[in-house]
C-alpha cells in the first residue's frame, strides 16, 4: 500500500503554504499601496512647491518682462535640488520656457502637451514624455492680481520616483523576512501540537480506527452507549437504539438524550464501580458495567455496556456446574473405586443378599429424596431446581437438607415461579462463594399463599458481615420487590438464620 505524507509533514506544509500565500498577497498589497503613497506625496510636493514659486518676486518679474534671468534660473535649480526634483520650468502664456536646467532649451516651447490645462488656469499633475525623459509633472498657474501671466512646471523623473519607492520598500522587505521566519516557527509548533492532540495518529489510522469502532459497536448484540459527565448520551450503537425505541415507542435515536431514558431506574447501579452489576428493568435482568473515558488524565465521560443477563447467567451456571462436576469426579474417583471393589468382592463370593443390602444403602437416600420431593412439590420447575441445587452443594461437600411442609401446589403464574427461583439462586450463589459447613438446613412452608423459607447453618461471625452487603445489593432488593417478598438475616450465637417470605399463588387456591 502506497504511503502518503505523514500528518506532521502535511500539517506543516499546509500551514507554511498558507503563511507564504497570505504574506505574499499582503506584501504585494503593501508595496502597491506604498508606491501609490510615495507618488501621492510627490504630487503634493510638486504642487506645494509650485504654489510657493508662483508668488516669488523673481518669478513674477521674469514672466512680466518675458525675459530669462540668471538669478531666477539658479534659484529654481537650488529649489529643485533641495526637494529632490529633476527640473523646474517657468513658461509664459505661449508655453515658451523662460527657465530650464539645460540652458539651450530656454526660449523653446515646452514639450509634452500636458501643459494646456495649466495655461487655462488649472493646477494639475500628469505623467508625460519630455526633453528629460518620462517624468511625473506638476503644473501651477501664476497670477498677478486676477490675470494669469504664466505657468510653473515641476517634475521628477520616473527613474527617480522608482528609486524613492525602492528605498521605501526596503523596510517592508526586512519586516516580511522577520514575520515569515516567526510565522514558520509558529506553523511548525502548531502542526506539532495538533499531531499530539491526535495521539500521534496518521489520517489513515484515524479513519481505520473510526471504521473499526463503528463496526465493533454496531455488530455487537449488547447495548453500548457513550455518555458525557452530565449523563447525556453522545453515542449509541444499534442495539442501544433498538432498546430505547422499545422502551419509549419512539422512532428517534438515543444520541442527545439523558441516560435515564435507557436506564430508567438509575438508583440500582453505581457508575463509579468498575465491576459488573446486576440490573433489573421491566422484569428483565441485565449485566451492567461502565468504564471511564480519560483524555489527558481527565475524565470526559464513560462508556456503558448493558447486556441481557439471562443467557449470560445460564452459560455461567452451566460452566460452574461443569467445573464442579469435574472436580467432584476427581475427588470422588477413589471412593467410587473402593465401592466398586466391594461390589466385585461380594459378587465373587456370591453373597447376593449382602450385595442387595449394600446397594440399597448406597441408593436409598437419593431415591427417598426424589420420591419425597415429587410428592411435596407439585411445581415441576421448582422441584427440578431443588434437585439441581442439592447436587451443587453436594459437590462442595455440603449436604442440603430440604424440608417441605405442607406440599407446595402447582403455580398459577409461571413468571412468579421464575422470580422465586432467581431469589433462591441468588442466595445459594452467595453461600457457595464462601466457606460452608457440612450441613445446610432449608425449610419451606406454604401458607396463606406465601412461601416461607428458612436457612440455618453454622457460620462464623466475621464471615457474615460480607454476606450482609451481598443481600443489600440493588439487584436482590429488586428481586424481592418483584416477588412482593421480605428478607431477614438473623445471627444467633454461631448460627446464621436467613428468612425469606415470598408470595406464591397456587393453581388450586
Short mmCIF file of C-alpha atoms in Angstrom, two decimals:
data_model
loop_
_atom_site.label_atom_id
_atom_site.label_comp_id
_atom_site.label_asym_id
_atom_site.label_seq_id
_atom_site.Cartn_x
_atom_site.Cartn_y
_atom_site.Cartn_z
CA UNK A 1 0.00 0.00 0.00
CA UNK A 2 1.39 3.38 -1.01
CA UNK A 3 2.06 5.58 1.98
CA UNK A 4 1.14 9.25 1.87
CA UNK A 5 2.69 12.16 3.67
CA UNK A 6 2.89 11.91 7.43
CA UNK A 7 0.40 14.07 9.29
CA UNK A 8 3.04 16.32 10.86
CA UNK A 9 4.63 16.92 7.45
CA UNK A 10 1.25 17.51 5.82
CA UNK A 11 0.15 19.98 8.51
CA UNK A 12 3.49 21.79 8.29
CA UNK A 13 3.21 22.13 4.52
CA UNK A 14 -0.38 23.39 4.79
CA UNK A 15 0.46 25.96 7.46
CA UNK A 16 3.65 27.14 5.72
CA UNK A 17 1.93 27.35 2.31
CA UNK A 18 -0.95 29.31 3.86
CA UNK A 19 1.54 31.60 5.57
CA UNK A 20 3.53 32.21 2.37
CA UNK A 21 0.44 32.86 0.26
CA UNK A 22 -1.01 35.24 2.85
CA UNK A 23 2.26 37.09 3.33
CA UNK A 24 2.87 37.32 -0.40
CA UNK A 25 -0.55 38.82 -1.04
CA UNK A 26 -0.18 41.14 1.92
CA UNK A 27 3.33 42.16 0.84
CA UNK A 28 2.15 42.85 -2.70
CA UNK A 29 -0.74 44.98 -1.45
CA UNK A 30 1.59 46.87 0.90
CA UNK A 31 4.09 47.55 -1.90
CA UNK A 32 1.35 48.71 -4.22
CA UNK A 33 -0.14 50.95 -1.54
CA UNK A 34 3.33 52.25 -0.67
CA UNK A 35 4.05 53.12 -4.32
CA UNK A 36 0.76 54.97 -4.51
CA UNK A 37 1.56 56.80 -1.26
CA UNK A 38 5.03 57.83 -2.44
CA UNK A 39 3.63 59.09 -5.74
CA UNK A 40 0.84 60.94 -3.92
CA UNK A 41 3.34 62.63 -1.64
CA UNK A 42 5.49 63.64 -4.60
CA UNK A 43 2.45 65.04 -6.38
CA UNK A 44 1.55 67.11 -3.33
CA UNK A 45 5.17 68.22 -3.04
CA UNK A 46 5.26 69.33 -6.68
CA UNK A 47 2.09 71.36 -6.36
CA UNK A 48 3.01 72.91 -2.99
CA UNK A 49 6.49 73.95 -4.21
CA UNK A 50 4.90 75.24 -7.41
CA UNK A 51 2.46 77.42 -5.45
CA UNK A 52 5.34 78.75 -3.39
CA UNK A 53 7.31 79.68 -6.52
CA UNK A 54 4.21 81.23 -8.08
CA UNK A 55 4.36 84.06 -5.56
CA UNK A 56 8.14 84.60 -5.70
CA UNK A 57 9.00 88.19 -6.91
CA UNK A 58 11.77 86.89 -9.19
CA UNK A 59 9.42 84.52 -10.97
CA UNK A 60 6.80 87.27 -11.37
CA UNK A 61 9.49 89.60 -12.76
CA UNK A 62 10.62 87.03 -15.33
CA UNK A 63 7.07 86.43 -16.52
CA UNK A 64 6.18 90.16 -16.62
CA UNK A 65 9.33 91.03 -18.61
CA UNK A 66 9.07 87.76 -20.59
CA UNK A 67 12.88 87.59 -20.36
CA UNK A 68 15.06 84.87 -18.74
CA UNK A 69 17.12 85.91 -15.69
CA UNK A 70 20.18 84.00 -14.47
CA UNK A 71 19.32 84.66 -10.82
CA UNK A 72 15.89 83.10 -11.22
CA UNK A 73 17.44 80.20 -13.14
CA UNK A 74 19.88 79.48 -10.30
CA UNK A 75 17.13 79.88 -7.74
CA UNK A 76 14.89 77.28 -9.42
CA UNK A 77 17.82 74.85 -9.66
CA UNK A 78 18.51 75.18 -5.92
CA UNK A 79 14.85 74.63 -5.06
CA UNK A 80 14.76 71.57 -7.33
CA UNK A 81 17.88 70.15 -5.69
CA UNK A 82 16.55 70.80 -2.17
CA UNK A 83 13.27 68.96 -2.86
CA UNK A 84 14.79 66.17 -4.97
CA UNK A 85 13.20 67.29 -8.24
CA UNK A 86 14.71 66.85 -11.66
CA UNK A 87 13.51 70.15 -13.13
CA UNK A 88 11.56 73.36 -12.50
CA UNK A 89 10.50 75.25 -15.61
CA UNK A 90 8.87 78.69 -15.80
CA UNK A 91 6.94 79.31 -19.04
CA UNK A 92 4.88 82.20 -20.37
CA UNK A 93 1.34 82.04 -21.66
CA UNK A 94 2.59 80.87 -25.08
CA UNK A 95 4.28 77.84 -23.47
CA UNK A 96 7.81 79.23 -24.08
CA UNK A 97 10.37 78.18 -21.47
CA UNK A 98 11.95 81.06 -19.53
CA UNK A 99 13.94 78.72 -17.22
CA UNK A 100 15.29 75.16 -17.74
CA UNK A 101 18.10 73.00 -16.28
CA UNK A 102 19.51 72.86 -19.82
CA UNK A 103 20.12 76.50 -20.89
CA UNK A 104 20.00 75.51 -24.53
CA UNK A 105 16.32 74.67 -24.09
CA UNK A 106 15.42 78.16 -22.81
CA UNK A 107 13.28 80.06 -25.30
CA UNK A 108 11.92 76.86 -26.83
CA UNK A 109 8.33 75.62 -26.47
CA UNK A 110 7.55 73.30 -23.58
CA UNK A 111 7.28 69.63 -24.68
CA UNK A 112 4.77 67.01 -23.58
CA UNK A 113 1.47 68.65 -24.41
CA UNK A 114 0.15 68.28 -20.87
CA UNK A 115 0.67 71.94 -20.00
CA UNK A 116 -2.54 73.07 -21.75
CA UNK A 117 -4.87 72.77 -18.68
CA UNK A 118 -2.43 74.86 -16.66
CA UNK A 119 -2.34 77.58 -19.33
CA UNK A 120 -6.10 77.71 -18.85
CA UNK A 121 -5.69 78.28 -15.12
CA UNK A 122 -5.94 74.70 -13.72
CA UNK A 123 -3.37 73.19 -11.35
CA UNK A 124 -2.85 69.51 -12.16
CA UNK A 125 -0.41 66.58 -12.17
CA UNK A 126 0.36 64.24 -15.05
CA UNK A 127 2.92 61.79 -16.40
CA UNK A 128 4.38 62.59 -19.79
CA UNK A 129 7.49 62.45 -22.01
CA UNK A 130 9.71 65.48 -22.22
CA UNK A 131 13.26 66.52 -23.09
CA UNK A 132 14.49 64.98 -19.80
CA UNK A 133 12.63 61.73 -20.36
CA UNK A 134 9.42 60.36 -18.90
CA UNK A 135 8.54 62.12 -15.67
CA UNK A 136 5.88 62.96 -13.13
CA UNK A 137 4.92 66.62 -13.66
CA UNK A 138 3.07 69.21 -11.66
CA UNK A 139 1.69 72.42 -13.21
CA UNK A 140 0.74 75.54 -11.23
CA UNK A 141 -0.60 78.72 -12.96
CA UNK A 142 0.98 82.07 -11.97
CA UNK A 143 -1.26 85.08 -11.41
CA UNK A 144 -0.60 88.74 -10.96
CA UNK A 145 -3.71 90.08 -9.47
CA UNK A 146 -6.51 88.32 -11.28
CA UNK A 147 -4.61 87.93 -14.56
CA UNK A 148 -2.69 84.73 -15.35
CA UNK A 149 0.81 85.59 -16.62
CA UNK A 150 2.40 82.13 -16.85
CA UNK A 151 2.83 78.58 -15.60
CA UNK A 152 5.39 76.83 -13.43
CA UNK A 153 6.14 73.19 -14.32
CA UNK A 154 7.89 70.98 -11.81
CA UNK A 155 8.93 67.40 -12.47
CA UNK A 156 10.63 64.32 -11.13
CA UNK A 157 11.78 61.57 -13.45
CA UNK A 158 10.15 58.20 -13.15
CA UNK A 159 13.58 56.68 -12.55
CA UNK A 160 13.98 58.94 -9.54
CA UNK A 161 10.45 58.11 -8.40
CA UNK A 162 11.22 54.39 -8.67
CA UNK A 163 14.31 54.94 -6.55
CA UNK A 164 12.18 56.57 -3.86
CA UNK A 165 9.74 53.67 -3.97
CA UNK A 166 12.57 51.12 -3.73
CA UNK A 167 14.05 52.90 -0.74
CA UNK A 168 10.63 52.82 0.93
CA UNK A 169 10.19 49.12 0.17
CA UNK A 170 13.43 48.07 1.84
CA UNK A 171 11.98 48.37 5.35
CA UNK A 172 8.96 46.28 4.36
CA UNK A 173 11.22 43.54 2.98
CA UNK A 174 13.02 43.23 6.32
CA UNK A 175 9.66 43.10 8.15
CA UNK A 176 8.47 40.42 5.71
CA UNK A 177 11.52 38.23 6.33
CA UNK A 178 11.18 38.54 10.11
CA UNK A 179 7.42 37.83 10.08
CA UNK A 180 7.88 34.90 7.67
CA UNK A 181 10.50 33.36 9.96
CA UNK A 182 8.34 33.83 13.05
CA UNK A 183 5.28 32.50 11.21
CA UNK A 184 7.22 29.45 10.00
CA UNK A 185 8.25 28.64 13.56
CA UNK A 186 4.68 29.10 14.84
CA UNK A 187 3.33 26.94 11.98
CA UNK A 188 5.69 24.09 12.88
CA UNK A 189 4.77 24.34 16.57
CA UNK A 190 1.02 24.36 15.80
CA UNK A 191 1.42 21.35 13.49
CA UNK A 192 3.33 19.51 16.22
CA UNK A 193 0.66 20.41 18.81
CA UNK A 194 -2.18 19.19 16.58
CA UNK A 195 -0.29 15.98 15.92
CA UNK A 196 0.00 15.38 19.66
CA UNK A 197 -3.70 16.17 20.16
CA UNK A 198 -4.49 13.43 17.64
CA UNK A 199 -2.45 10.96 19.73
CA UNK A 200 0.27 10.78 17.06
CA UNK A 201 -2.15 9.01 14.71
CA UNK A 202 -1.96 9.38 10.96
CA UNK A 203 -5.14 10.27 8.97
CA UNK A 204 -5.40 6.76 7.54
CA UNK A 205 -5.00 5.31 11.04
CA UNK A 206 -7.73 7.62 12.38
CA UNK A 207 -10.13 6.60 9.59
CA UNK A 208 -9.35 2.91 10.15
CA UNK A 209 -9.94 3.22 13.89
CA UNK A 210 -13.22 5.02 13.27
CA UNK A 211 -14.48 2.36 10.88
CA UNK A 212 -13.35 -0.45 13.19
CA UNK A 213 -15.03 1.21 16.16
CA UNK A 214 -18.31 1.70 14.27
CA UNK A 215 -18.27 -1.90 13.05
CA UNK A 216 -17.50 -3.22 16.53
CA UNK A 217 -20.21 -1.16 18.22
CA UNK A 218 -22.91 -1.76 15.64
CA UNK A 219 -22.36 -5.50 15.24
CA UNK A 220 -22.40 -6.38 18.93
CA UNK A 221 -25.70 -7.55 20.33
CA UNK A 222 -25.14 -5.77 23.65
CA UNK A 223 -26.32 -2.20 24.18
CA UNK A 224 -23.30 0.13 24.24
CA UNK A 225 -23.56 3.88 24.87
CA UNK A 226 -21.06 6.68 25.48
CA UNK A 227 -22.14 9.39 27.93
CA UNK A 228 -20.52 12.67 28.97
CA UNK A 229 -20.02 13.89 32.53
CA UNK A 230 -23.55 15.34 32.56
CA UNK A 231 -25.10 11.96 31.74
CA UNK A 232 -26.06 12.87 28.15
CA UNK A 233 -25.63 10.13 25.53
CA UNK A 234 -23.11 11.13 22.85
CA UNK A 235 -23.01 7.82 21.00
CA UNK A 236 -25.23 4.73 20.93
CA UNK A 237 -24.97 1.55 18.89
CA UNK A 238 -27.80 -0.18 17.04
CA UNK A 239 -28.72 -2.44 19.98
CA UNK A 240 -28.98 0.53 22.36
CA UNK A 241 -31.16 2.48 19.92
CA UNK A 242 -33.46 -0.53 19.46
CA UNK A 243 -33.78 -0.96 23.22
CA UNK A 244 -34.54 2.77 23.63
CA UNK A 245 -37.17 2.66 20.88
CA UNK A 246 -38.86 -0.36 22.52
CA UNK A 247 -38.96 1.43 25.87
CA UNK A 248 -40.31 4.75 24.57
CA UNK A 249 -42.18 3.63 21.41
CA UNK A 250 -40.45 6.47 19.55
CA UNK A 251 -38.55 6.15 16.26
CA UNK A 252 -35.85 8.63 17.33
CA UNK A 253 -32.22 7.81 18.20
CA UNK A 254 -30.83 7.74 21.73
CA UNK A 255 -27.97 10.17 20.99
CA UNK A 256 -28.55 13.52 22.68
CA UNK A 257 -30.94 12.03 25.26
CA UNK A 258 -30.16 11.62 29.01
CA UNK A 259 -29.01 8.13 30.04
CA UNK A 260 -32.12 7.85 32.24
CA UNK A 261 -34.12 7.32 29.04
CA UNK A 262 -32.35 3.95 28.73
CA UNK A 263 -31.66 3.16 32.40
CA UNK A 264 -34.98 4.15 33.93
CA UNK A 265 -34.04 3.04 37.46
CA UNK A 266 -30.58 4.54 37.75
CA UNK A 267 -30.55 4.14 41.55
CA UNK A 268 -29.95 0.39 41.15
CA UNK A 269 -26.43 0.88 39.82
CA UNK A 270 -23.26 2.69 40.80
CA UNK A 271 -21.39 4.31 37.90
CA UNK A 272 -18.22 4.63 39.99
CA UNK A 273 -17.82 0.85 40.40
CA UNK A 274 -15.86 -0.81 37.63
CA UNK A 275 -17.22 -4.31 38.26
CA UNK A 276 -20.26 -5.87 36.60
CA UNK A 277 -23.52 -5.18 38.38
CA UNK A 278 -26.89 -6.86 38.03
CA UNK A 279 -29.62 -4.52 36.86
CA UNK A 280 -33.34 -5.29 36.62
CA UNK A 281 -35.78 -3.33 34.49
CA UNK A 282 -39.29 -4.20 33.33
CA UNK A 283 -38.91 -7.76 34.63
CA UNK A 284 -35.73 -8.33 32.62
CA UNK A 285 -32.26 -8.92 34.10
CA UNK A 286 -29.19 -7.19 32.66
CA UNK A 287 -25.48 -7.11 33.39
CA UNK A 288 -24.34 -3.50 33.69
CA UNK A 289 -20.74 -2.28 33.53
CA UNK A 290 -19.20 1.13 32.96
CA UNK A 291 -15.66 2.32 32.28
CA UNK A 292 -14.42 5.92 32.46
CA UNK A 293 -13.12 7.66 29.33
CA UNK A 294 -9.93 9.58 30.14
CA UNK A 295 -8.27 12.24 27.95
CA UNK A 296 -5.02 13.74 29.23
CA UNK A 297 -5.71 12.22 32.67
CA UNK A 298 -9.08 14.00 32.81
CA UNK A 299 -12.42 12.16 32.80
CA UNK A 300 -14.64 13.37 29.97
CA UNK A 301 -17.34 10.69 30.22
CA UNK A 302 -17.92 6.95 30.39
CA UNK A 303 -18.75 4.02 28.14
CA UNK A 304 -21.64 1.88 29.37
CA UNK A 305 -22.27 -1.77 28.49
CA UNK A 306 -25.68 -3.35 29.07
CA UNK A 307 -26.34 -6.92 28.07
CA UNK A 308 -29.14 -9.37 28.65
CA UNK A 309 -28.22 -11.39 31.74
CA UNK A 310 -30.48 -14.37 31.09
CA UNK A 311 -28.21 -16.06 28.59
CA UNK A 312 -25.05 -14.96 30.41
CA UNK A 313 -26.26 -16.31 33.75
CA UNK A 314 -27.32 -19.55 32.08
CA UNK A 315 -23.90 -20.04 30.48
CA UNK A 316 -22.15 -19.10 33.73
CA UNK A 317 -24.29 -21.56 35.64
CA UNK A 318 -23.57 -24.31 33.14
CA UNK A 319 -19.83 -23.58 33.30
CA UNK A 320 -19.88 -23.62 37.11
CA UNK A 321 -21.77 -26.92 37.09
CA UNK A 322 -19.31 -28.45 34.61
CA UNK A 323 -16.31 -27.30 36.63
CA UNK A 324 -17.82 -28.51 39.88
CA UNK A 325 -18.75 -31.80 38.26
CA UNK A 326 -15.20 -32.36 37.03
CA UNK A 327 -13.83 -31.50 40.46
CA UNK A 328 -16.32 -33.82 42.12
CA UNK A 329 -15.40 -36.68 39.76
CA UNK A 330 -11.74 -36.20 40.57
CA UNK A 331 -12.28 -36.07 44.33
CA UNK A 332 -14.74 -38.99 44.37
CA UNK A 333 -12.86 -41.30 42.00
CA UNK A 334 -11.07 -43.03 44.86
CA UNK A 335 -14.31 -43.54 46.82
CA UNK A 336 -16.00 -44.89 43.70
CA UNK A 337 -13.22 -47.40 43.11
CA UNK A 338 -13.49 -48.58 46.71
CA UNK A 339 -17.24 -49.17 46.34
CA UNK A 340 -16.63 -50.94 43.02
CA UNK A 341 -14.13 -53.27 44.69
CA UNK A 342 -16.63 -54.07 47.43
CA UNK A 343 -19.34 -54.86 44.86
CA UNK A 344 -16.88 -57.01 42.87
CA UNK A 345 -15.86 -58.88 46.02
CA UNK A 346 -19.48 -59.60 47.04
CA UNK A 347 -20.28 -60.87 43.52
CA UNK A 348 -17.15 -63.02 43.53
CA UNK A 349 -18.18 -64.51 46.88
CA UNK A 350 -21.73 -64.96 45.53
CA UNK A 351 -23.04 -63.08 48.59
CA UNK A 352 -26.02 -61.71 46.72
CA UNK A 353 -28.13 -60.88 49.76
CA UNK A 354 -25.33 -58.78 51.23
CA UNK A 355 -24.84 -57.18 47.82
CA UNK A 356 -28.52 -56.22 47.65
CA UNK A 357 -28.35 -54.65 51.13
CA UNK A 358 -25.14 -52.78 50.23
CA UNK A 359 -26.63 -51.35 47.01
CA UNK A 360 -29.80 -50.36 48.84
CA UNK A 361 -27.74 -48.43 51.38
CA UNK A 362 -25.98 -46.54 48.57
CA UNK A 363 -29.07 -45.69 46.51
CA UNK A 364 -31.74 -45.28 49.18
CA UNK A 365 -31.03 -41.59 50.18
CA UNK A 366 -31.30 -40.31 46.64
CA UNK A 367 -34.36 -42.40 45.90
CA UNK A 368 -36.04 -41.26 49.07
CA UNK A 369 -35.31 -37.57 48.42
CA UNK A 370 -36.56 -37.67 44.81
CA UNK A 371 -39.70 -39.58 45.79
CA UNK A 372 -40.49 -37.26 48.69
CA UNK A 373 -39.83 -34.14 46.55
CA UNK A 374 -42.17 -35.34 43.78
CA UNK A 375 -44.98 -35.71 46.32
CA UNK A 376 -44.46 -32.49 48.26
CA UNK A 377 -43.65 -30.13 45.31
CA UNK A 378 -46.26 -30.12 42.57
CA UNK A 379 -44.43 -27.38 40.67
CA UNK A 380 -42.03 -29.24 38.31
CA UNK A 381 -39.84 -26.17 37.74
CA UNK A 382 -39.33 -25.71 41.48
CA UNK A 383 -38.76 -29.44 42.07
CA UNK A 384 -36.16 -29.64 39.31
CA UNK A 385 -34.42 -26.59 40.69
CA UNK A 386 -34.17 -28.12 44.20
CA UNK A 387 -32.68 -31.34 42.81
CA UNK A 388 -30.05 -29.38 40.86
CA UNK A 389 -29.19 -27.16 43.82
CA UNK A 390 -28.79 -30.18 46.11
CA UNK A 391 -26.24 -31.59 43.70
CA UNK A 392 -24.40 -28.25 43.62
CA UNK A 393 -23.99 -28.22 47.39
CA UNK A 394 -23.06 -31.91 47.39
CA UNK A 395 -20.15 -31.12 45.06
CA UNK A 396 -18.95 -28.65 47.71
CA UNK A 397 -19.15 -31.43 50.36
CA UNK A 398 -22.18 -29.75 51.93
CA UNK A 399 -25.45 -31.64 52.37
CA UNK A 400 -28.50 -29.51 51.56
CA UNK A 401 -31.32 -30.77 53.77
CA UNK A 402 -34.64 -29.63 52.33
CA UNK A 403 -37.75 -29.89 54.48
CA UNK A 404 -41.14 -29.05 52.94
CA UNK A 405 -44.42 -28.85 54.83
CA UNK A 406 -47.14 -28.91 53.71
CA UNK A 407 -46.97 -29.65 49.98
CA UNK A 408 -46.37 -26.82 47.51
CA UNK A 409 -49.13 -26.68 44.82
CA UNK A 410 -48.58 -26.04 41.17
CA UNK A 411 -48.06 -22.35 40.39
CA UNK A 412 -50.78 -20.30 38.76
CA UNK A 413 -48.22 -17.78 37.45
CA UNK A 414 -45.11 -19.07 35.69
CA UNK A 415 -43.35 -15.70 35.94
CA UNK A 416 -43.81 -15.72 39.72
CA UNK A 417 -42.06 -19.10 39.88
CA UNK A 418 -39.14 -17.74 37.84
CA UNK A 419 -38.74 -14.79 40.21
CA UNK A 420 -38.77 -17.08 43.28
CA UNK A 421 -36.17 -19.37 41.68
CA UNK A 422 -34.00 -16.32 40.97
CA UNK A 423 -34.19 -15.35 44.66
CA UNK A 424 -33.18 -18.87 45.75
CA UNK A 425 -30.41 -18.95 43.14
CA UNK A 426 -29.04 -15.61 44.33
CA UNK A 427 -28.95 -16.79 47.98
CA UNK A 428 -27.35 -20.11 47.05
CA UNK A 429 -24.76 -18.41 44.85
CA UNK A 430 -23.82 -16.06 47.71
CA UNK A 431 -23.43 -19.04 50.09
CA UNK A 432 -21.47 -21.16 47.62
CA UNK A 433 -18.90 -18.37 47.22
CA UNK A 434 -18.00 -18.72 50.92
CA UNK A 435 -16.94 -21.42 53.34
CA UNK A 436 -19.82 -23.76 54.15
CA UNK A 437 -20.39 -26.28 56.96
CA UNK A 438 -21.16 -29.94 56.31
CA UNK A 439 -24.91 -29.37 56.55
CA UNK A 440 -27.25 -26.61 55.38
CA UNK A 441 -30.86 -26.89 56.51
CA UNK A 442 -33.54 -25.39 54.28
CA UNK A 443 -37.17 -25.48 55.35
CA UNK A 444 -40.07 -24.31 53.17
CA UNK A 445 -43.60 -23.78 54.45
CA UNK A 446 -46.54 -22.92 52.18
CA UNK A 447 -49.24 -20.96 53.97
CA UNK A 448 -51.73 -18.20 53.11
CA UNK A 449 -50.50 -18.02 49.50
CA UNK A 450 -46.93 -17.47 50.68
CA UNK A 451 -43.71 -19.47 50.67
CA UNK A 452 -41.82 -19.00 53.94
CA UNK A 453 -38.26 -20.25 53.56
CA UNK A 454 -35.69 -20.52 56.34
CA UNK A 455 -31.98 -21.38 56.01
CA UNK A 456 -29.99 -22.50 59.04
CA UNK A 457 -26.25 -23.07 59.00
CA UNK A 458 -23.26 -22.82 61.28
CA UNK A 459 -21.40 -19.65 60.30
CA UNK A 460 -18.65 -17.60 61.88
CA UNK A 461 -19.48 -14.04 62.98
CA UNK A 462 -16.73 -12.41 60.90
CA UNK A 463 -17.88 -14.27 57.80
CA UNK A 464 -21.42 -12.91 57.97
CA UNK A 465 -20.51 -9.24 57.54
CA UNK A 466 -19.65 -9.59 53.87
CA UNK A 467 -22.82 -11.64 53.37
CA UNK A 468 -24.96 -8.77 54.65
CA UNK A 469 -23.53 -6.47 51.96
CA UNK A 470 -24.37 -9.01 49.25
CA UNK A 471 -28.01 -9.13 50.31
CA UNK A 472 -28.22 -5.33 50.31
CA UNK A 473 -27.40 -5.17 46.61
CA UNK A 474 -29.98 -3.31 44.49
CA UNK A 475 -30.47 -6.31 42.24
CA UNK A 476 -31.50 -8.60 45.13
CA UNK A 477 -33.76 -5.93 46.57
CA UNK A 478 -35.41 -5.56 43.17
CA UNK A 479 -35.99 -9.34 43.02
CA UNK A 480 -37.68 -9.19 46.43
CA UNK A 481 -39.81 -6.28 45.27
CA UNK A 482 -40.90 -8.16 42.13
CA UNK A 483 -41.90 -11.17 44.26
CA UNK A 484 -43.53 -8.97 46.93
CA UNK A 485 -41.17 -10.63 49.35
CA UNK A 486 -39.42 -9.96 52.62
CA UNK A 487 -35.89 -10.84 53.70
CA UNK A 488 -34.28 -11.06 57.13
CA UNK A 489 -30.78 -12.09 58.18
CA UNK A 490 -30.52 -13.27 61.81
CA UNK A 491 -27.43 -14.15 63.85
CA UNK A 492 -27.79 -16.49 66.80
CA UNK A 493 -24.53 -17.43 68.50
CA UNK A 494 -22.55 -19.42 65.86
CA UNK A 495 -25.60 -19.95 63.71
CA UNK A 496 -26.80 -17.87 60.78
CA UNK A 497 -30.51 -17.87 60.01
CA UNK A 498 -31.96 -16.49 56.77
CA UNK A 499 -35.71 -15.86 56.46
CA UNK A 500 -37.31 -15.28 53.06
CA UNK A 501 -41.04 -14.78 52.51
CA UNK A 502 -42.49 -14.50 49.01
CA UNK A 503 -45.96 -14.50 47.50
CA UNK A 504 -46.91 -17.77 45.77
CA UNK A 505 -50.26 -18.19 44.06
CA UNK A 506 -51.20 -21.86 43.76
CA UNK A 507 -53.31 -23.05 40.84
CA UNK A 508 -55.88 -24.64 43.18
CA UNK A 509 -56.09 -21.59 45.51
#
